PDB file of C-alpha atoms and ligand atoms in Angstrom:
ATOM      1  CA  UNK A 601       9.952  22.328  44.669  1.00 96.00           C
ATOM      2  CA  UNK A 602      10.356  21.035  41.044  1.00 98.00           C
ATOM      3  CA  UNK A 603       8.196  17.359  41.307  1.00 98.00           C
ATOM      4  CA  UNK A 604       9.699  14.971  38.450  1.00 98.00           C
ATOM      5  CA  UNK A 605       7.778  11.565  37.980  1.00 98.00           C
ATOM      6  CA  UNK A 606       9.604   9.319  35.823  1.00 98.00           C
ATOM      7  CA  UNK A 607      10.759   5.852  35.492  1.00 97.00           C
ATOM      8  CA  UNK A 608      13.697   4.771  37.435  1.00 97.00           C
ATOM      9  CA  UNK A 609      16.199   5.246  34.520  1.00 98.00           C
ATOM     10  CA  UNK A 610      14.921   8.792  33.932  1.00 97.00           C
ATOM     11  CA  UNK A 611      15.193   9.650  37.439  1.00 98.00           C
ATOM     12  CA  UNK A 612      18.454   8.524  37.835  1.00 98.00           C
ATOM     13  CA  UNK A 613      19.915  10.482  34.964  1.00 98.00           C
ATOM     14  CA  UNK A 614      18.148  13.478  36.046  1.00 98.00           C
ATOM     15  CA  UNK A 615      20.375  13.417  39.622  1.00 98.00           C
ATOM     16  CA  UNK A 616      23.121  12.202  37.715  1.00 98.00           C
ATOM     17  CA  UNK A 617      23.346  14.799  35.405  1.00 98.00           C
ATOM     18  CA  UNK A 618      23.129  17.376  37.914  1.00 98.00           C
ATOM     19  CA  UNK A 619      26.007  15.959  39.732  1.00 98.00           C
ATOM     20  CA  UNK A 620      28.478  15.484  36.887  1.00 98.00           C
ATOM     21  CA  UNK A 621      27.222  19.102  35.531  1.00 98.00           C
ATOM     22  CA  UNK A 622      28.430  20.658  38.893  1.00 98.00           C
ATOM     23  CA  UNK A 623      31.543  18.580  38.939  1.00 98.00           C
ATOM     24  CA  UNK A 624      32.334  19.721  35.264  1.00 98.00           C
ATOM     25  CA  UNK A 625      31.662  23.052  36.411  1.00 97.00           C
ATOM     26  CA  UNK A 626      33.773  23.179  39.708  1.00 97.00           C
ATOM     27  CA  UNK A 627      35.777  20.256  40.399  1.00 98.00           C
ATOM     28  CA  UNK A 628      35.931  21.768  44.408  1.00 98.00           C
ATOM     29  CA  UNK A 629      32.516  20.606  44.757  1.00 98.00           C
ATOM     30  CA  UNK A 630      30.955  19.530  47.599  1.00 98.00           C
ATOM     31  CA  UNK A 631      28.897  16.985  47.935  1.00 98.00           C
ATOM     32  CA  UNK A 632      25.916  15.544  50.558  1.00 98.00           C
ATOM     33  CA  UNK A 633      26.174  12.304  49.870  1.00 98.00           C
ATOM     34  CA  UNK A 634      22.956   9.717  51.523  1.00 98.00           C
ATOM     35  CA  UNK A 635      22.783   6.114  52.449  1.00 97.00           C
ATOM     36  CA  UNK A 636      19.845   3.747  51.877  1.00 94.00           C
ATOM     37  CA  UNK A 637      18.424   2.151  48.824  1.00 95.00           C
ATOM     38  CA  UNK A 638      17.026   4.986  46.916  1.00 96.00           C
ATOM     39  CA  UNK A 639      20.367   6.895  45.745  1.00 98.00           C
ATOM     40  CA  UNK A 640      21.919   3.682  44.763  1.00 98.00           C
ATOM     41  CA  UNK A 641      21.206   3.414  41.011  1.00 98.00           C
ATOM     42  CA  UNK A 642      23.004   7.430  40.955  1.00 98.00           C
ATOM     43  CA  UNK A 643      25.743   5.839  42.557  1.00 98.00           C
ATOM     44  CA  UNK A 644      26.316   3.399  39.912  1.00 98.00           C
ATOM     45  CA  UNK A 645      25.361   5.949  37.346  1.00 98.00           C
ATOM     46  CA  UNK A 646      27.977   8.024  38.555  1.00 98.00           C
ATOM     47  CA  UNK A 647      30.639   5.436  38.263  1.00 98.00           C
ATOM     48  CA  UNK A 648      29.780   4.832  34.913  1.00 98.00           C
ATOM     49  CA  UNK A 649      30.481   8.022  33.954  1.00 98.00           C
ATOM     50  CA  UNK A 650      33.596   7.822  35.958  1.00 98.00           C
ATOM     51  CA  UNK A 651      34.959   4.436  34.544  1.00 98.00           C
ATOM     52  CA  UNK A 652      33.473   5.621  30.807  1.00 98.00           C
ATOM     53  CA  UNK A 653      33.775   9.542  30.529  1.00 98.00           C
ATOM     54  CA  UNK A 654      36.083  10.467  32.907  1.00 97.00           C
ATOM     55  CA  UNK A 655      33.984  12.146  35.482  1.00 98.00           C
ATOM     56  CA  UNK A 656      36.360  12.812  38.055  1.00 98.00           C
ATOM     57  CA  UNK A 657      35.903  13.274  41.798  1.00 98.00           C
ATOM     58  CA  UNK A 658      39.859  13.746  42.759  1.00 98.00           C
ATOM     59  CA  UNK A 659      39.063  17.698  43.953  1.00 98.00           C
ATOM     60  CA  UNK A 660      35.644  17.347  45.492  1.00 98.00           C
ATOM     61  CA  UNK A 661      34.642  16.566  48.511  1.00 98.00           C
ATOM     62  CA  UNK A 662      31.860  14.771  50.456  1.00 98.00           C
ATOM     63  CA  UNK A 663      29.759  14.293  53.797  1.00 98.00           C
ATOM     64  CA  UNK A 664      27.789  11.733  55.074  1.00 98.00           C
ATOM     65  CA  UNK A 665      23.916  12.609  56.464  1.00 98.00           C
ATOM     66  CA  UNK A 666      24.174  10.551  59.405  1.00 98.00           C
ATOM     67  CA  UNK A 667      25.807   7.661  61.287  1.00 98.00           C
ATOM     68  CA  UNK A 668      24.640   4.787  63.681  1.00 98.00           C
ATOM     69  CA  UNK A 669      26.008   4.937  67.093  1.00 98.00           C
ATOM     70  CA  UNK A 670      28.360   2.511  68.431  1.00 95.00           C
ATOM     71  CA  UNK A 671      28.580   0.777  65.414  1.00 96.00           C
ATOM     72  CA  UNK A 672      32.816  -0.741  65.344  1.00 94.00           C
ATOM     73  CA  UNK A 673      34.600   0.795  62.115  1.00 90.00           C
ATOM     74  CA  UNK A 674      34.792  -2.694  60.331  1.00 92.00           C
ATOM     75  CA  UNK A 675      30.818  -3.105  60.458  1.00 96.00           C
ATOM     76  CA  UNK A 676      29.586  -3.681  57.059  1.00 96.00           C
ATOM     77  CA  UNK A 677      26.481  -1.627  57.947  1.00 97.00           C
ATOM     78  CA  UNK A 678      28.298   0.966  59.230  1.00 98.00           C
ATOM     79  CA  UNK A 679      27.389   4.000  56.844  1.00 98.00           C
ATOM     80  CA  UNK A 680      30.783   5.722  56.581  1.00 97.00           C
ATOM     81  CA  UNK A 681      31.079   2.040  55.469  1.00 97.00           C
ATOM     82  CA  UNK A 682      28.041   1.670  53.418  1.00 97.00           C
ATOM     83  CA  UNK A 683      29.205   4.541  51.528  1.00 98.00           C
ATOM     84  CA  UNK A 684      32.772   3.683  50.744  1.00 97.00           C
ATOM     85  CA  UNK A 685      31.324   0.656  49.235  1.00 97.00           C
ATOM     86  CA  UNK A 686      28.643   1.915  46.978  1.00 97.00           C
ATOM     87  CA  UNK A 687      30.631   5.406  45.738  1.00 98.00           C
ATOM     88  CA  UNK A 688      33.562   6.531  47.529  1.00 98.00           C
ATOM     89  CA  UNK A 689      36.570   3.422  46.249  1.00 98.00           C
ATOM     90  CA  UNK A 690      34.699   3.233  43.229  1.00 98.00           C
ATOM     91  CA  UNK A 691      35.766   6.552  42.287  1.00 98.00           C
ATOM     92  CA  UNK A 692      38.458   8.979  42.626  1.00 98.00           C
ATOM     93  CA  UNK A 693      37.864  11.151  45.626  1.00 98.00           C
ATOM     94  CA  UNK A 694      41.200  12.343  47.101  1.00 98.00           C
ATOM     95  CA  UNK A 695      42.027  10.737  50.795  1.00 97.00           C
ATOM     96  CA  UNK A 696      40.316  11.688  53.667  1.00 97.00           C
ATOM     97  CA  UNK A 697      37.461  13.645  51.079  1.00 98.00           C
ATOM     98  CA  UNK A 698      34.518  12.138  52.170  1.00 98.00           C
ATOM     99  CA  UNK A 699      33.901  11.953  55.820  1.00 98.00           C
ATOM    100  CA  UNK A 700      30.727  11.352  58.204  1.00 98.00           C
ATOM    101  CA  UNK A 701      29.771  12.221  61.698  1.00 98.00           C
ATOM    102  CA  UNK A 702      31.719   9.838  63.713  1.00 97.00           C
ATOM    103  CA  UNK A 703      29.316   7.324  65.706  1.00 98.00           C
ATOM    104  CA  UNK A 704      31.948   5.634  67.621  1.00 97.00           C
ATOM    105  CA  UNK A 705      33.115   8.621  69.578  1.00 97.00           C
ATOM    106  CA  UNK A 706      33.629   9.283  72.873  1.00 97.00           C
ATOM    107  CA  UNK A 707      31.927  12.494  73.229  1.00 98.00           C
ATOM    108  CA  UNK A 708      28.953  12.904  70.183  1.00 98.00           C
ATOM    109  CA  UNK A 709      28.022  16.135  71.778  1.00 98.00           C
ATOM    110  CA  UNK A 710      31.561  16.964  70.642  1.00 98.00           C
ATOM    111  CA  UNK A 711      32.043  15.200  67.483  1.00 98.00           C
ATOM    112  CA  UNK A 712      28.138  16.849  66.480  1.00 98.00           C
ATOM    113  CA  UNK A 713      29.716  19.877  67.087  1.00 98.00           C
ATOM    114  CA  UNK A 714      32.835  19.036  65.066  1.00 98.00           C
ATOM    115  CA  UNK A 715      30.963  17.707  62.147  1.00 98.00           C
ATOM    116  CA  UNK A 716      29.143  21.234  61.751  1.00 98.00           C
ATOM    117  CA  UNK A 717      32.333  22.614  61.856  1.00 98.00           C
ATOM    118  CA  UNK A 718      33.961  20.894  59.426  1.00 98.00           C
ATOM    119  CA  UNK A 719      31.388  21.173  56.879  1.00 98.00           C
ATOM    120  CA  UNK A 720      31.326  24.834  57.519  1.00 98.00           C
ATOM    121  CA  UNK A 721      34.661  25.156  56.587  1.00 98.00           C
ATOM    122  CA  UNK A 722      34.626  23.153  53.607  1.00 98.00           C
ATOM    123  CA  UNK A 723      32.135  25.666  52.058  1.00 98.00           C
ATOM    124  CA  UNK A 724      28.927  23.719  53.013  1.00 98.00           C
ATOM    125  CA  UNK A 725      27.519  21.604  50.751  1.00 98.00           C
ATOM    126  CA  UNK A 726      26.543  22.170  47.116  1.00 98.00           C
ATOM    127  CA  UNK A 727      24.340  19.505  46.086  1.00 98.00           C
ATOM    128  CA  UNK A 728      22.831  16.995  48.992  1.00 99.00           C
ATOM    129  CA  UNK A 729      21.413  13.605  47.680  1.00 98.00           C
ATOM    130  CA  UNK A 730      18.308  12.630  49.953  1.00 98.00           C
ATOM    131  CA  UNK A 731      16.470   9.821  50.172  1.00 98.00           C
ATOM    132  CA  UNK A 732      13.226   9.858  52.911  1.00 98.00           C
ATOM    133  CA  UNK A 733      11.587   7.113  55.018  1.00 95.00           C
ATOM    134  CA  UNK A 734       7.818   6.140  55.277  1.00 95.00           C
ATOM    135  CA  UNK A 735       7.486   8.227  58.056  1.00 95.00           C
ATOM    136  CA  UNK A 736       8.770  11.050  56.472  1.00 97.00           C
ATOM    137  CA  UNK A 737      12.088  11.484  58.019  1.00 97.00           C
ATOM    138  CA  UNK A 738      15.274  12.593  56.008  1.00 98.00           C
ATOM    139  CA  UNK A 739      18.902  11.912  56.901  1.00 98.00           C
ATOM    140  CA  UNK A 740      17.674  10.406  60.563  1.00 97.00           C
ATOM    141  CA  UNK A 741      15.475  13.302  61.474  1.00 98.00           C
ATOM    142  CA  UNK A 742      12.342  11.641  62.717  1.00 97.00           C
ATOM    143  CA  UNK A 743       8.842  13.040  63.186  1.00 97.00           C
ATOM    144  CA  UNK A 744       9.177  15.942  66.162  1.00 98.00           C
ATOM    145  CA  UNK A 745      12.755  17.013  64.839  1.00 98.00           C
ATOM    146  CA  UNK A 746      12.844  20.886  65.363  1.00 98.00           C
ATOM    147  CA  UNK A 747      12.601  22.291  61.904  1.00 98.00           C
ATOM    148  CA  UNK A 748      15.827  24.532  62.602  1.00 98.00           C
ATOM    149  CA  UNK A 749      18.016  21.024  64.287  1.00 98.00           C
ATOM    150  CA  UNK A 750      21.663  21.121  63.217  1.00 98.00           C
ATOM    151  CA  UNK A 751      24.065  17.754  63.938  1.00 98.00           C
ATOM    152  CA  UNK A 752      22.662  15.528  67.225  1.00 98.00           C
ATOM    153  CA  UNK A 753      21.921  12.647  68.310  1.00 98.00           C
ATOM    154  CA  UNK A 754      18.950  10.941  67.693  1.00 98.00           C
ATOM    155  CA  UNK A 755      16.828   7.872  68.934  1.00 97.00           C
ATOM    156  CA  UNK A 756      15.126   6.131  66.031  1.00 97.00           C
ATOM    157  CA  UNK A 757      11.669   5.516  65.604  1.00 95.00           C
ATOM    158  CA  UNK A 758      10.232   1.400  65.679  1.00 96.00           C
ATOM    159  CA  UNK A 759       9.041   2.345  62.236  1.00 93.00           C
ATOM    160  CA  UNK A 760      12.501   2.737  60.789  1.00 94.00           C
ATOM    161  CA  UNK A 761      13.858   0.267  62.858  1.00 97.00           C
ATOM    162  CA  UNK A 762      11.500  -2.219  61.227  1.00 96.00           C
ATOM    163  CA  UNK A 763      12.377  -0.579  58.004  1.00 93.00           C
ATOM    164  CA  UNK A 764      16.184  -0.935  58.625  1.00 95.00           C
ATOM    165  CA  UNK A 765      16.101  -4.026  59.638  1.00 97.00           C
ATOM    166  CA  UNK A 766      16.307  -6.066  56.144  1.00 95.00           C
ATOM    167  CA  UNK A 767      20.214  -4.345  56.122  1.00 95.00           C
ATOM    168  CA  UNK A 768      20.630  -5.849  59.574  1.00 97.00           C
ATOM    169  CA  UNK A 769      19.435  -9.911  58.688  1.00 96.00           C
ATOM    170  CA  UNK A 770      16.049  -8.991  59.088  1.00 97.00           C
ATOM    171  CA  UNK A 771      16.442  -8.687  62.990  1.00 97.00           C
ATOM    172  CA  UNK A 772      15.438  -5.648  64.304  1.00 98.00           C
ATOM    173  CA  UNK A 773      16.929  -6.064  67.485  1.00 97.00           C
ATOM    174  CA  UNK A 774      20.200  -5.581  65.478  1.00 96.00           C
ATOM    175  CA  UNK A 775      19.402  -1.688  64.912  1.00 97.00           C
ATOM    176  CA  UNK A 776      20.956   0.638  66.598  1.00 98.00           C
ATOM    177  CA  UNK A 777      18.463   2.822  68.874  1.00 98.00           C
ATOM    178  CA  UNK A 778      20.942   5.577  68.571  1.00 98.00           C
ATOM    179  CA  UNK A 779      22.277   7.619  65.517  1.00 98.00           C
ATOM    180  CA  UNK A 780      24.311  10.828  64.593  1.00 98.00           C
ATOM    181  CA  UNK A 781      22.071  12.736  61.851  1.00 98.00           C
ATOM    182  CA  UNK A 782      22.571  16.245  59.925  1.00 98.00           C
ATOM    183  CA  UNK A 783      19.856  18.237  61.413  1.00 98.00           C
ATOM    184  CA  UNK A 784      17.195  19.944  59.362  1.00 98.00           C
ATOM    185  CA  UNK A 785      18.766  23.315  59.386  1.00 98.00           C
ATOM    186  CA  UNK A 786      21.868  21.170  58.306  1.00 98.00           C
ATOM    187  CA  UNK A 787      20.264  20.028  55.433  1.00 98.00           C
ATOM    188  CA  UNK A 788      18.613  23.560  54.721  1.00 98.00           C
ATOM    189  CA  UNK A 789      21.674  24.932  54.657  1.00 98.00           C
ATOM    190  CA  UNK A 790      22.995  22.523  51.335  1.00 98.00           C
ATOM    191  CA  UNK A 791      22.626  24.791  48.049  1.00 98.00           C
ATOM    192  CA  UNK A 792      20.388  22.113  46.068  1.00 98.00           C
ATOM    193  CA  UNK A 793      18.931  19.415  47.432  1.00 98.00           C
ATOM    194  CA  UNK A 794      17.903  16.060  45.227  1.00 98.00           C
ATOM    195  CA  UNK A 795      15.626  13.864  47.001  1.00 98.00           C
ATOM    196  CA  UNK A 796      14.910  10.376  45.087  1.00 98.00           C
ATOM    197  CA  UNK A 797      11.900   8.175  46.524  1.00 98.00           C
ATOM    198  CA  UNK A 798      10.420   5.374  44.733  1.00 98.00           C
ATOM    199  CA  UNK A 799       7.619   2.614  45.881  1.00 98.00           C
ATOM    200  CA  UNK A 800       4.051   2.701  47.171  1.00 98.00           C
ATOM    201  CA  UNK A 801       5.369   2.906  50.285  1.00 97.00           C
ATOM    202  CA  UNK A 802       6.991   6.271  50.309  1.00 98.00           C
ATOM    203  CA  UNK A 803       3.731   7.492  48.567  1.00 98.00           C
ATOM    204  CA  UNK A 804       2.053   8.997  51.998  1.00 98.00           C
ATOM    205  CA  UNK A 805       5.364  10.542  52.857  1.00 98.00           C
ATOM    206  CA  UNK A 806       6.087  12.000  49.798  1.00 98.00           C
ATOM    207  CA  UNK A 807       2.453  13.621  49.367  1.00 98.00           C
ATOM    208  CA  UNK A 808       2.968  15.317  53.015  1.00 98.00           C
ATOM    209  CA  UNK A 809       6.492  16.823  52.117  1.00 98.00           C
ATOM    210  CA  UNK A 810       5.446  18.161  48.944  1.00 98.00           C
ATOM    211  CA  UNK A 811       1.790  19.134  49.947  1.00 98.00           C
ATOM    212  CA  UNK A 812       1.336  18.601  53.409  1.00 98.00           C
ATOM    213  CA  UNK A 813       1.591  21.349  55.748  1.00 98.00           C
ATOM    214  CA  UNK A 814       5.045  22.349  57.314  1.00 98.00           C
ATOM    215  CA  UNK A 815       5.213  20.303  59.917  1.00 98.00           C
ATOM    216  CA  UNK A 816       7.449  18.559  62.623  1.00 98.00           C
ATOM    217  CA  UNK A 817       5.206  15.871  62.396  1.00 98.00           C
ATOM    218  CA  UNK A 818       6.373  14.851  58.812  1.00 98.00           C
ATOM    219  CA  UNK A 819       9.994  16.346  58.769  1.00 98.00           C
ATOM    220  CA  UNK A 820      10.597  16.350  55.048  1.00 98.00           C
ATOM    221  CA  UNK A 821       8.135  19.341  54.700  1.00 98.00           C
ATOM    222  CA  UNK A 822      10.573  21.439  55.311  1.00 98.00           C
ATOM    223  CA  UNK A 823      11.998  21.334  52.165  1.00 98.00           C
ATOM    224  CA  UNK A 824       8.881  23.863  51.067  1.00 98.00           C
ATOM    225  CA  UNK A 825      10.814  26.212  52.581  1.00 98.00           C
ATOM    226  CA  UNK A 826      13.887  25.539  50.188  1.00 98.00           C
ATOM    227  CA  UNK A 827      14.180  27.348  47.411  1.00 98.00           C
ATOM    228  CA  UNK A 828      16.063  24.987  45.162  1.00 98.00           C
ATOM    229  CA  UNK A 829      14.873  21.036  45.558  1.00 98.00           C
ATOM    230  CA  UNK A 830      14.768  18.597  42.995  1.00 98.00           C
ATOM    231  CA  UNK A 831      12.004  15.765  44.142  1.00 98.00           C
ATOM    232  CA  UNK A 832      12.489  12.789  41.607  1.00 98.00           C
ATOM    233  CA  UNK A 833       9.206  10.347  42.074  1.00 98.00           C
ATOM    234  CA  UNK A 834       8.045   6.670  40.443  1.00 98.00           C
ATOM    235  CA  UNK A 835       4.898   6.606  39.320  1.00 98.00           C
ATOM    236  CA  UNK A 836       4.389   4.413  42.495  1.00 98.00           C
ATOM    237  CA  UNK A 837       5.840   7.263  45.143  1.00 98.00           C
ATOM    238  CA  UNK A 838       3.890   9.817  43.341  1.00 98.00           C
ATOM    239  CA  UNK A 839       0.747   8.165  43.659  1.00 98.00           C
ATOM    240  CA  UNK A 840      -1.015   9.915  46.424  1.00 98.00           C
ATOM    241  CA  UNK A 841       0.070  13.616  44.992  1.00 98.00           C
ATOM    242  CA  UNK A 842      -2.717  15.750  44.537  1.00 98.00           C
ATOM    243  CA  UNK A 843      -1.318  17.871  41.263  1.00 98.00           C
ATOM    244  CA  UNK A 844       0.655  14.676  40.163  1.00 98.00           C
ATOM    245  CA  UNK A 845      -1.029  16.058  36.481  1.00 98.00           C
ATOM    246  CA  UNK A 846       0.405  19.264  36.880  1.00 98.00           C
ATOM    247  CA  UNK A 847       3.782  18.264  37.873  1.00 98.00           C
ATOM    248  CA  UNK A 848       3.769  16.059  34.598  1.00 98.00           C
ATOM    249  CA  UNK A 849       2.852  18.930  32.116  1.00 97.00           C
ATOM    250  CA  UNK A 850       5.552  20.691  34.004  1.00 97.00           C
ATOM    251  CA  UNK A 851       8.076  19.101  33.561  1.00 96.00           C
ATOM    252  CA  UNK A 852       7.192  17.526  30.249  1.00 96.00           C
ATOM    253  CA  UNK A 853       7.179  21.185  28.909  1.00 96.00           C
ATOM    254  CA  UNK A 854      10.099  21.875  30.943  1.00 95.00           C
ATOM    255  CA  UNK A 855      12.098  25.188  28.968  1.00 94.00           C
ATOM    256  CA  UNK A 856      15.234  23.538  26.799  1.00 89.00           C
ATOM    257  CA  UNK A 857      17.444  26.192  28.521  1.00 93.00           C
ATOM    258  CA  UNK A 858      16.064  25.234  32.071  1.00 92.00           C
ATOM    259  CA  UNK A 859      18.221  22.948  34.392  1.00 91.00           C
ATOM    260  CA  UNK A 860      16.713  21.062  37.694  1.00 95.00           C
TER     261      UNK A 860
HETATM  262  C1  GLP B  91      17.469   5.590  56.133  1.00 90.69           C
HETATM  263  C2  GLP B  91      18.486   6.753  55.999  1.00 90.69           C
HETATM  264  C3  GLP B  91      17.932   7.865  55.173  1.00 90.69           C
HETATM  265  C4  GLP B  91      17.236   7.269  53.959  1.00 90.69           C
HETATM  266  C5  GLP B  91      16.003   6.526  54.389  1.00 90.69           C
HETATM  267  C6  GLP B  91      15.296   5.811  53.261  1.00 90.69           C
HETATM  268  O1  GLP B  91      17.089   5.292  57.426  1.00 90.69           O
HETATM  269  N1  GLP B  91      18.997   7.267  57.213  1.00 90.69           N
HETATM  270  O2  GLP B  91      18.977   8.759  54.789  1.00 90.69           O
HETATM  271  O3  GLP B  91      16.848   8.280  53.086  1.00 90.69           O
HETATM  272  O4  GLP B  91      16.239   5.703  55.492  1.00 90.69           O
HETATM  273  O5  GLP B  91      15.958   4.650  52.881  1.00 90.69           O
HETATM  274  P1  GLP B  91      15.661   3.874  51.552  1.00 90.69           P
HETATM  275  O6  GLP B  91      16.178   4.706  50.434  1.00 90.69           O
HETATM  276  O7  GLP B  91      16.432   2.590  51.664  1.00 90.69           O
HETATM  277  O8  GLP B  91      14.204   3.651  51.490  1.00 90.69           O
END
């Protein structure tokens, strides 16, 4: 794992330069797009450079991490929603290019299975934008996901339900129990992975993904076991890392030549 601890405005170049260098690169790119707060700032980043430099996203194609269940199509918290709001129509992906597991089917079993599929085909996915939640989950895989979980359902935890809450009028009643989330081996399975986490409250979670042992219990360890992941950390979210120092030095004597 490459640990960069920056301000916001570093942080958010960092993952948007990595983006727009892979869309430069190979326009067919696909992306792993995230909801929640943290990849926000990247968003708008990235639609700067659209709007400014021409960054264009009319060839590549994106997936959602995860979806609430039962949750009607015109929902404003919906996150097929949430994302064609913050990114996708403020952009230029093609039709139909960015797509998430669909929450208001039928039969999830089936549409999990589809959603695999469908990413398969497409390539998989070339750079995934993470966020993670105080108790350590990623996407919606909560403590006691099995490390090697593909597409499910899932039933939340109180803790993110609480934490979700503030995008539901502060009433956590108004969560879904139920979502559709990427499983860990989903995730894996993305070729770089950029996870952005900022606050004192991500600190405990962050110091068990990045030095904690590999472990159900905090499912964002699992990302030790990836061999290309890009952690980008506020002084605040670092706080509780025990080589913060050497992560520093690292990066502040980062090779010219060397990319995240
Ligand atoms: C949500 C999402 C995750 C996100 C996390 C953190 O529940 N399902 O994909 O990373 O919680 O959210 P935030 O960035 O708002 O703290």
């Amino acid at each position: 794992m490459e640990v960069v601890i920056g301000g916001v405005p570093t942080l958010t170049q960092v993952a948007a330069g990595a983006v727009e260098r892979l869309l430069r690169s190979r326009p067919e790119t696909v992306l792993g797009l995230a909801t929640g707060s943290s990849p926000l700032a990247v968003y708008d980043e990235l639609v700067r450079r659209h709007t400014e430099t021409g960054l264009s996203f009319a060839r590549a194609r994106a997936f959602l991490l995860d979806e609430y269940v039962g949750l009607p199509a015109d929902h404003p918290q919906r996150y097929r929603t949430v994302i064609e709001r913050e990114i996708a129509s403020r952009v230029d992906f093609a039709p139909g290019a960015v797509q998430g597991p669909d929450g208001t089917a039928k039969d999830l079993a089936a549409a999990c299975r589809e959603y695999e599929a469908t990413i398969a085909d497409a390539g998989g996915v070339d750079l995934q934008i993470l966020g993670i939640g105080t108790d350590g989950h990623i996407a919606f895989n909560e403590p006691g996901s099995s490390l090697a979980s593909r597409t499910r359902i899932k039933t939340l935890t109180e803790q993110t339900r609480a934490d979700n809450a503030r995008f539901f009028g502060g009433d956590v009643a108004a969560v879904p129990r139920h979502v559709l989330t990427q499983g860990l081996a989903t995730i894996m399975a993305a070729r770089h992975l950029v996870l952005l986490a900022t606050g004192r409250r991500k600190a405990e979670a962050v110091h068990q993904m990045v030095e904690g042992a590999v472990s159900a219990l905090w499912p964002a360890s699992v990302l030790q076991m990836h061999p290309h992941v890009t952690v980008l950390l506020d002084d605040a979210a670092a706080g509780r890392l025990q080589l913060a120092d050497h992560y520093r030095q690292t990066w502040q004597h980062k090779p010219d030549w060397q990319q995240v």
